[in-house]
Short mmCIF file of C-alpha atoms in Angstrom, two decimals:
data_model
loop_
_atom_site.label_atom_id
_atom_site.label_comp_id
_atom_site.label_asym_id
_atom_site.label_seq_id
_atom_site.Cartn_x
_atom_site.Cartn_y
_atom_site.Cartn_z
CA UNK A 18 134.64 137.50 104.09
CA UNK A 19 131.34 139.56 102.34
CA UNK A 20 133.63 142.55 102.10
CA UNK A 21 136.27 140.38 100.60
CA UNK A 22 133.62 138.94 97.83
CA UNK A 23 132.39 141.93 96.98
CA UNK A 24 135.91 143.73 96.66
CA UNK A 25 136.50 140.79 94.31
CA UNK A 26 139.76 140.17 96.75
CA UNK A 27 140.31 136.73 95.89
CA UNK A 28 143.62 136.13 98.29
CA UNK A 29 141.42 137.18 100.99
CA UNK A 30 138.77 134.91 100.05
CA UNK A 31 140.93 132.33 99.84
CA UNK A 32 142.28 132.72 103.15
CA UNK A 33 139.11 133.16 104.89
CA UNK A 34 137.84 129.91 103.37
CA UNK A 35 140.72 127.88 104.31
CA UNK A 36 139.34 128.63 107.91
CA UNK A 37 135.57 128.43 107.25
CA UNK A 38 134.03 125.13 108.20
CA UNK A 39 132.33 123.27 105.53
CA UNK A 40 129.03 122.45 107.43
CA UNK A 41 128.35 126.33 107.51
CA UNK A 42 129.45 126.94 103.54
CA UNK A 43 127.36 124.44 102.60
CA UNK A 44 124.20 126.08 104.18
CA UNK A 45 122.80 129.60 103.68
CA UNK A 46 126.01 131.70 104.48
CA UNK A 47 127.58 129.55 101.67
CA UNK A 48 124.50 130.71 99.41
CA UNK A 49 124.15 134.77 100.54
CA UNK A 50 128.03 134.43 99.59
CA UNK A 51 127.74 132.71 96.57
CA UNK A 52 124.72 135.14 95.35
CA UNK A 53 126.76 138.19 96.60
CA UNK A 54 129.96 136.94 94.65
CA UNK A 55 127.58 135.95 91.18
CA UNK A 56 125.86 139.11 91.27
CA UNK A 57 129.38 141.35 91.37
CA UNK A 58 130.58 139.13 88.45
CA UNK A 59 133.64 137.12 90.37
CA UNK A 60 133.77 133.69 88.41
CA UNK A 61 137.05 133.17 90.35
CA UNK A 62 135.53 133.44 93.78
CA UNK A 63 132.51 131.90 92.38
CA UNK A 64 134.53 128.89 91.62
CA UNK A 65 136.24 128.75 94.88
CA UNK A 66 132.88 129.17 96.70
CA UNK A 67 131.51 126.25 94.69
CA UNK A 68 134.67 123.91 95.36
CA UNK A 69 133.81 124.44 99.05
CA UNK A 70 130.71 123.45 99.02
CA UNK A 71 128.52 126.46 98.51
CA UNK A 72 125.45 125.30 96.88
CA UNK A 73 124.14 127.39 93.47
CA UNK A 74 120.68 125.89 93.79
CA UNK A 75 119.88 127.39 96.38
CA UNK A 76 117.27 130.49 95.62
CA UNK A 77 116.51 132.01 99.13
CA UNK A 78 118.89 135.11 98.38
CA UNK A 79 118.17 134.88 95.02
CA UNK A 80 114.11 135.89 94.90
CA UNK A 81 113.93 132.16 93.01
CA UNK A 82 116.14 133.03 90.34
CA UNK A 83 118.32 129.94 89.41
CA UNK A 84 121.45 131.36 88.89
CA UNK A 85 122.91 129.02 86.83
CA UNK A 86 120.14 129.24 84.23
CA UNK A 87 120.24 133.05 84.44
CA UNK A 88 124.33 133.07 83.80
CA UNK A 89 123.84 130.69 80.95
CA UNK A 90 121.19 133.08 79.35
CA UNK A 91 123.40 136.00 80.05
CA UNK A 92 125.58 133.98 78.01
CA UNK A 93 128.28 134.54 81.03
CA UNK A 94 130.48 131.57 80.06
CA UNK A 95 133.55 131.60 82.69
CA UNK A 96 130.41 132.33 85.69
CA UNK A 97 128.51 129.17 84.29
CA UNK A 98 131.62 126.93 84.08
CA UNK A 99 132.45 128.34 88.06
CA UNK A 100 128.87 127.16 88.65
CA UNK A 101 128.42 123.97 86.75
CA UNK A 102 130.19 121.09 88.74
CA UNK A 103 127.62 119.32 90.56
CA UNK A 104 124.56 117.40 89.63
CA UNK A 105 123.36 116.73 85.96
CA UNK A 106 120.25 118.29 86.69
CA UNK A 107 122.23 121.62 87.50
CA UNK A 108 123.88 121.36 83.96
CA UNK A 109 120.81 120.28 81.94
CA UNK A 110 119.38 123.57 83.21
CA UNK A 111 122.30 125.71 82.02
CA UNK A 112 122.31 123.44 78.68
CA UNK A 113 118.05 124.37 78.24
CA UNK A 114 119.09 128.11 78.90
CA UNK A 115 122.03 128.30 76.38
CA UNK A 116 120.66 126.29 73.59
CA UNK A 117 117.55 128.78 73.40
CA UNK A 118 119.55 131.63 72.08
CA UNK A 119 120.83 128.94 68.78
CA UNK A 120 117.79 129.54 66.77
CA UNK A 121 118.55 133.09 66.01
CA UNK A 122 120.56 136.45 66.42
CA UNK A 123 121.05 137.60 69.83
CA UNK A 124 120.25 140.95 68.60
CA UNK A 125 117.23 139.45 67.07
CA UNK A 126 116.24 137.57 70.44
CA UNK A 127 117.27 140.77 73.01
CA UNK A 128 114.72 142.73 70.31
CA UNK A 129 111.78 140.45 70.81
CA UNK A 130 112.68 140.75 74.90
CA UNK A 131 112.28 144.31 74.81
CA UNK A 132 109.35 144.43 72.94
CA UNK A 133 110.04 144.07 69.26
CA UNK A 134 110.56 147.18 67.18
CA UNK A 135 113.20 149.22 65.44
CA UNK A 136 113.75 151.76 68.07
CA UNK A 137 116.16 148.92 70.20
CA UNK A 138 119.53 150.45 70.11
CA UNK A 139 122.97 148.23 70.19
CA UNK A 140 126.43 149.05 71.59
CA UNK A 141 129.18 146.09 71.55
CA UNK A 142 132.62 145.66 73.46
CA UNK A 143 134.76 142.96 73.34
CA UNK A 144 134.94 140.56 76.36
CA UNK A 145 138.56 139.58 77.40
CA UNK A 146 140.02 136.96 79.84
CA UNK A 147 140.28 138.06 82.85
CA UNK A 148 143.74 138.18 83.83
CA UNK A 149 145.08 135.37 86.29
CA UNK A 150 146.72 136.97 89.27
CA UNK A 151 148.77 133.65 89.90
CA UNK A 152 149.87 133.75 86.21
CA UNK A 153 149.53 137.21 84.71
CA UNK A 154 152.68 136.42 81.99
CA UNK A 155 150.07 134.19 80.29
CA UNK A 156 147.54 136.91 79.42
CA UNK A 157 146.28 136.75 75.63
CA UNK A 158 144.72 139.71 74.91
CA UNK A 159 143.00 138.28 72.00
CA UNK A 160 139.00 138.82 72.37
CA UNK A 161 136.80 135.75 73.19
CA UNK A 162 133.11 137.19 72.92
CA UNK A 163 131.57 140.21 72.34
CA UNK A 164 128.93 141.80 74.64
CA UNK A 165 126.13 143.21 73.77
CA UNK A 166 124.30 145.76 75.29
CA UNK A 167 120.43 146.64 74.30
CA UNK A 168 118.31 149.38 74.76
CA UNK A 169 114.85 150.31 74.21
CA UNK A 170 113.51 153.21 73.72
CA UNK A 171 111.98 153.57 77.18
CA UNK A 172 115.00 153.21 78.66
CA UNK A 173 114.96 149.86 79.54
CA UNK A 174 118.20 147.79 79.26
CA UNK A 175 119.11 144.11 78.21
CA UNK A 176 123.18 142.68 78.26
CA UNK A 177 124.27 139.20 76.78
CA UNK A 178 127.75 137.91 75.48
CA UNK A 179 128.08 135.37 72.81
CA UNK A 180 128.92 132.82 74.05
CA UNK A 181 125.98 130.71 74.27
CA UNK A 182 126.97 128.75 71.60
CA UNK A 183 130.36 127.49 73.36
CA UNK A 184 128.25 126.89 76.86
CA UNK A 185 126.69 124.63 74.69
CA UNK A 186 128.79 122.89 73.26
CA UNK A 187 130.87 123.14 76.83
CA UNK A 188 128.43 121.83 78.36
CA UNK A 189 127.38 119.17 76.01
CA UNK A 190 130.49 117.16 76.62
CA UNK A 191 130.19 118.05 80.54
CA UNK A 192 126.98 115.49 80.52
CA UNK A 193 128.03 112.81 77.71
CA UNK A 194 126.32 113.93 74.56
CA UNK A 195 127.89 112.53 71.54
CA UNK A 196 125.21 112.97 69.45
CA UNK A 197 126.31 116.79 67.92
CA UNK A 198 127.90 115.87 64.10
CA UNK A 199 130.76 117.64 63.12
CA UNK A 200 129.03 119.93 60.69
CA UNK A 201 126.99 121.12 63.65
CA UNK A 202 129.77 121.90 65.88
CA UNK A 203 131.79 123.89 63.11
CA UNK A 204 128.45 126.14 62.48
CA UNK A 205 128.80 126.95 65.90
CA UNK A 206 132.11 128.12 65.59
CA UNK A 207 131.35 129.73 62.21
CA UNK A 208 128.22 131.50 63.68
CA UNK A 209 130.50 134.41 64.51
CA UNK A 210 133.17 133.19 62.84
CA UNK A 211 135.80 135.04 65.10
CA UNK A 212 139.05 133.49 65.33
CA UNK A 213 139.41 133.19 69.42
CA UNK A 214 135.78 133.40 70.66
CA UNK A 215 135.37 130.87 73.15
CA UNK A 216 132.31 129.44 70.43
CA UNK A 217 135.15 129.16 68.21
CA UNK A 218 137.47 127.45 70.57
CA UNK A 219 134.97 125.08 71.92
CA UNK A 220 133.82 123.51 69.02
CA UNK A 221 137.65 123.30 68.17
CA UNK A 222 138.25 121.20 70.78
CA UNK A 223 135.29 119.07 70.56
CA UNK A 224 136.44 118.01 67.53
CA UNK A 225 139.85 117.83 68.14
CA UNK A 226 138.90 115.34 71.32
CA UNK A 227 136.87 113.19 68.81
CA UNK A 228 139.17 113.17 66.28
CA UNK A 229 137.28 110.53 64.27
CA UNK A 230 136.42 110.06 60.34
CA UNK A 231 134.21 112.84 60.49
CA UNK A 232 136.13 115.44 62.27
CA UNK A 233 138.69 114.49 59.52
CA UNK A 234 135.55 115.25 57.06
CA UNK A 235 134.97 118.16 58.35
CA UNK A 236 138.35 119.56 58.02
CA UNK A 237 138.90 118.38 54.54
CA UNK A 238 135.92 119.73 53.27
CA UNK A 239 136.11 123.72 54.84
CA UNK A 240 140.15 123.97 53.94
CA UNK A 241 138.17 124.04 50.63
CA UNK A 242 136.23 126.73 51.23
CA UNK A 243 136.40 130.13 49.32
CA UNK A 244 135.34 131.72 52.73
CA UNK A 245 138.83 132.74 54.28
CA UNK A 246 137.24 132.11 58.22
CA UNK A 247 135.98 128.17 56.91
CA UNK A 248 139.91 127.58 56.02
CA UNK A 249 141.15 129.08 59.48
CA UNK A 250 138.36 126.90 61.15
CA UNK A 251 139.55 123.49 59.60
CA UNK A 252 143.34 124.89 59.89
CA UNK A 253 142.79 125.42 63.68
CA UNK A 254 141.17 122.05 64.18
CA UNK A 255 143.97 120.05 62.20
CA UNK A 256 146.20 122.03 64.63
CA UNK A 257 144.71 121.03 67.48
CA UNK A 258 144.50 117.51 66.71
CA UNK A 259 148.02 116.88 65.70
CA UNK A 260 148.75 118.60 69.07
CA UNK A 261 145.55 117.06 71.33
CA UNK A 262 147.03 113.23 70.13
CA UNK A 263 150.13 113.37 71.30
CA UNK A 264 149.85 109.66 71.66
CA UNK A 265 151.96 106.56 71.54
CA UNK A 266 149.78 105.48 68.41
CA UNK A 267 149.23 107.40 65.47
CA UNK A 268 146.34 109.20 64.13
CA UNK A 269 144.78 107.01 60.96
CA UNK A 270 143.95 110.13 59.33
CA UNK A 271 147.68 111.69 60.10
CA UNK A 272 149.31 111.15 56.36
CA UNK A 273 145.86 112.27 55.29
CA UNK A 274 146.13 115.56 56.70
CA UNK A 275 149.55 115.92 55.50
CA UNK A 276 148.69 115.43 52.12
CA UNK A 277 146.03 117.81 52.57
CA UNK A 278 147.95 120.57 54.34
CA UNK A 279 150.65 120.26 51.34
CA UNK A 280 147.83 120.36 49.15
CA UNK A 281 146.90 123.55 50.63
CA UNK A 282 150.00 125.56 50.66
CA UNK A 283 150.51 124.31 46.73
CA UNK A 284 147.27 126.97 46.54
CA UNK A 285 147.51 130.59 46.20
CA UNK A 286 146.55 131.20 49.49
CA UNK A 287 148.21 134.80 50.97
CA UNK A 288 146.09 135.65 53.91
CA UNK A 289 149.29 135.23 56.21
CA UNK A 290 147.25 134.64 59.54
CA UNK A 291 146.10 131.43 57.79
CA UNK A 292 149.57 130.59 56.14
CA UNK A 293 151.34 130.73 59.57
CA UNK A 294 148.64 128.32 61.02
CA UNK A 295 148.85 125.82 57.84
CA UNK A 296 152.74 126.32 58.36
CA UNK A 297 152.42 124.93 61.74
CA UNK A 298 150.34 122.20 61.45
CA UNK A 299 152.24 121.04 58.27
CA UNK A 300 154.96 120.82 60.20
CA UNK A 301 153.49 118.62 63.18
CA UNK A 302 152.19 116.20 60.93
CA UNK A 303 155.12 116.27 58.63
CA UNK A 304 157.12 115.02 61.96
CA UNK A 305 154.63 112.62 62.83
CA UNK A 306 153.94 111.40 59.01
CA UNK A 307 155.94 112.45 56.57
CA UNK A 308 159.11 112.38 55.14
CA UNK A 309 162.64 115.05 54.86
CA UNK A 310 160.78 115.96 51.77
CA UNK A 311 157.49 116.36 53.53
CA UNK A 312 158.84 118.87 56.15
CA UNK A 313 161.54 120.83 54.22
CA UNK A 314 158.80 121.46 52.04
CA UNK A 315 157.84 124.85 53.50
CA UNK A 316 161.23 126.16 52.64
CA UNK A 317 159.97 128.47 50.04
CA UNK A 318 157.98 130.03 52.46
CA UNK A 319 160.93 131.75 54.02
CA UNK A 320 161.15 134.43 51.74
CA UNK A 321 157.42 135.05 51.95
CA UNK A 322 156.95 139.12 51.65
CA UNK A 323 154.88 138.93 55.14
CA UNK A 324 157.51 138.56 57.87
CA UNK A 325 155.28 136.67 60.53
CA UNK A 326 154.94 133.81 57.70
CA UNK A 327 158.59 134.12 57.56
CA UNK A 328 159.01 133.95 60.96
CA UNK A 329 156.94 130.89 61.41
CA UNK A 330 159.16 128.71 58.72
CA UNK A 331 162.15 129.85 61.17
CA UNK A 332 160.73 128.30 64.04
CA UNK A 333 159.26 125.24 62.58
CA UNK A 334 162.91 124.49 60.63
CA UNK A 335 164.89 125.85 63.26
CA UNK A 336 165.15 123.02 65.10
CA UNK A 337 166.11 120.48 61.93
CA UNK A 338 168.74 122.54 60.77
CA UNK A 339 171.68 120.18 61.07
CA UNK A 340 170.19 117.60 58.69
CA UNK A 341 169.90 120.41 55.96
CA UNK A 342 172.07 123.07 54.89
CA UNK A 343 169.42 125.03 53.69
CA UNK A 344 168.09 126.04 56.93
CA UNK A 345 171.28 127.23 57.99
CA UNK A 346 171.26 129.31 55.14
CA UNK A 347 167.99 130.51 55.61
CA UNK A 348 168.52 131.90 59.53
CA UNK A 349 171.60 133.38 58.69
CA UNK A 350 169.81 135.69 55.31
CA UNK A 351 167.40 136.42 57.98
CA UNK A 352 169.27 137.73 60.81
CA UNK A 353 169.43 140.84 58.74
CA UNK A 354 165.42 140.37 58.86
CA UNK A 355 164.14 143.86 58.11
CA UNK A 356 161.21 142.89 60.83
CA UNK A 357 162.29 142.69 64.24
CA UNK A 358 160.71 139.72 65.64
CA UNK A 359 161.92 137.80 62.58
CA UNK A 360 165.12 138.57 63.25
CA UNK A 361 164.98 137.17 66.93
CA UNK A 362 163.63 133.90 65.60
CA UNK A 363 166.43 133.50 63.02
CA UNK A 364 169.38 134.35 66.01
CA UNK A 365 167.42 132.35 68.64
CA UNK A 366 167.76 129.44 65.86
CA UNK A 367 170.99 129.78 65.03
CA UNK A 368 171.79 130.40 68.76
CA UNK A 369 169.90 126.98 69.97
CA UNK A 370 170.25 124.53 66.96
CA UNK A 371 173.47 125.85 64.30
CA UNK A 372 176.95 125.03 63.89
CA UNK A 373 179.94 126.56 65.71
CA UNK A 374 182.10 128.57 63.15
CA UNK A 375 184.35 131.43 63.12
CA UNK A 376 181.79 132.73 60.57
CA UNK A 377 179.08 132.20 62.90
CA UNK A 378 179.80 133.74 65.97
CA UNK A 379 180.93 137.16 64.03
CA UNK A 380 177.59 137.50 63.25
CA UNK A 381 176.17 136.92 66.27
CA UNK A 382 178.96 139.63 67.61
CA UNK A 383 177.80 142.19 65.11
CA UNK A 384 174.11 141.60 66.64
CA UNK A 385 175.14 142.32 70.29
CA UNK A 386 173.99 145.96 69.10
CA UNK A 387 170.93 145.01 67.56
CA UNK A 388 167.83 147.83 68.33
CA UNK A 389 165.68 144.80 69.04
CA UNK A 390 166.71 143.72 72.75
CA UNK A 391 165.11 140.33 72.01
CA UNK A 392 167.64 139.91 69.44
CA UNK A 393 170.64 141.05 71.16
CA UNK A 394 169.54 138.11 73.85
CA UNK A 395 169.75 135.47 71.10
CA UNK A 396 173.05 136.96 69.72
CA UNK A 397 174.95 137.00 73.11
CA UNK A 398 172.65 133.75 73.91
CA UNK A 399 174.55 132.43 70.32
CA UNK A 400 178.19 133.23 71.94
CA UNK A 401 177.33 131.81 75.63
CA UNK A 402 175.99 128.33 74.12
CA UNK A 403 179.76 127.86 72.20
CA UNK A 404 181.49 129.32 75.23
CA UNK A 405 182.53 132.91 73.59
CA UNK A 406 182.97 135.17 76.57
CA UNK A 407 182.36 138.09 73.97
CA UNK A 408 178.60 138.30 74.88
CA UNK A 409 178.50 137.73 78.72
CA UNK A 410 177.92 141.65 79.85
CA UNK A 411 174.91 141.41 77.18
CA UNK A 412 173.34 138.54 79.17
CA UNK A 413 174.81 140.12 82.49
CA UNK A 414 172.77 143.14 81.72
CA UNK A 415 169.78 141.34 80.57
CA UNK A 416 169.78 139.26 83.88
CA UNK A 417 169.56 142.53 85.86
CA UNK A 418 166.50 143.42 84.50
CA UNK A 419 164.69 140.07 84.20
CA UNK A 420 161.16 139.58 85.99
CA UNK A 421 160.72 136.29 87.23
CA UNK A 422 159.08 133.87 85.41
CA UNK A 423 159.26 136.63 82.49
CA UNK A 424 160.70 135.06 78.64
CA UNK A 425 163.32 136.74 79.17
CA UNK A 426 164.06 135.35 82.40
CA UNK A 427 163.13 131.83 81.04
CA UNK A 428 166.05 132.07 78.21
CA UNK A 429 168.48 133.02 80.55
CA UNK A 430 167.49 129.89 82.54
CA UNK A 431 167.93 127.63 79.52
CA UNK A 432 170.87 129.53 77.92
CA UNK A 433 172.77 128.67 81.45
CA UNK A 434 171.65 125.01 81.61
CA UNK A 435 172.74 124.21 78.45
CA UNK A 436 175.87 126.02 78.47
CA UNK A 437 176.41 123.82 81.78
CA UNK A 438 176.08 120.94 80.08
CA UNK A 439 178.29 121.55 77.24
CA UNK A 440 181.03 123.09 79.51
CA UNK A 441 184.59 122.10 78.52
CA UNK A 442 186.16 119.29 80.81
CA UNK A 443 188.70 120.72 83.16
#
């Protein structure tokens, strides 16, 4: 077991844990393994050990060091969350250790701990989520924090990750602390102002959980900010509320949110990433709280100079093209888009939701030789879903090469099922 933990062999650890008595894991043997896993940075193994009874509060193998507080002090988000299940006292220790970093920058605190002065140097590296061995296709390469390495003139070093604010937000939720204001949660996200960082995401989802008057007011204030990062946080929050509140009852601020987004889209915003988020959120609210006029208000963005914005419009309006010929025309036009992913989106929308006509079938045939493989797949899918065999050879080649559970594999499976459902009788 010790060798498997040291090597980070999760499969071997899982097999060995199945055979290990729980009473043993709750005692010194489990504490020793847990300490080894924490020191090696194996948070997935730590999670498994805690789940079967290993006690993070034991300190006989840590030199008296509190593993939970130490991990929280380092900003080691994944490790803290793996250690956290258990008594509230454990969670409060993590909260206290992480909160100590909120009053200043990480560099200032590191400099203080190393004795101050200008001779402390810093090096930075992005922190990424580990690849989940069970779901490697879900890996997102977006950085979630920064790891800061501080070195004093005498060679002493300290390292932290910039996730203390995320830890405070997450542990507050675990404990059930609800006194934190919406503006304070937003400030935590905007301290580093990095979209996708853990502190950003923790605040977004905490506010989305609340979805109260204060959360909406926070979004309404920030969406009007001159700072792009503030506007992006507001858009992320509105999108999170829309997707998080997929409930049988409407959100009382739903129509207000839609009006807010329509007003935002009428400004001269031209950051493609922000427009993408706004179009996504707008479509959710338009479907739930708006009219057809609201939904199709984003059609002009289908001609935007940025290809990703055009792609977003095709994704959002494609499913409703049967109610508006202008969407069919837009998708048809973008089958020749110079951006490969935008062509793919246009072909996907037409293949899945478009009408059946000789002209459209001819378009699909022309795209069977598209240089972008996903576009070829959608062209073949469009023919297959109309029971036209001219794309079958292309589909067969994709099927032969598709990795199980890959996007191509899932799309082929969807096409097969849809084709079977609409097969002519007899």
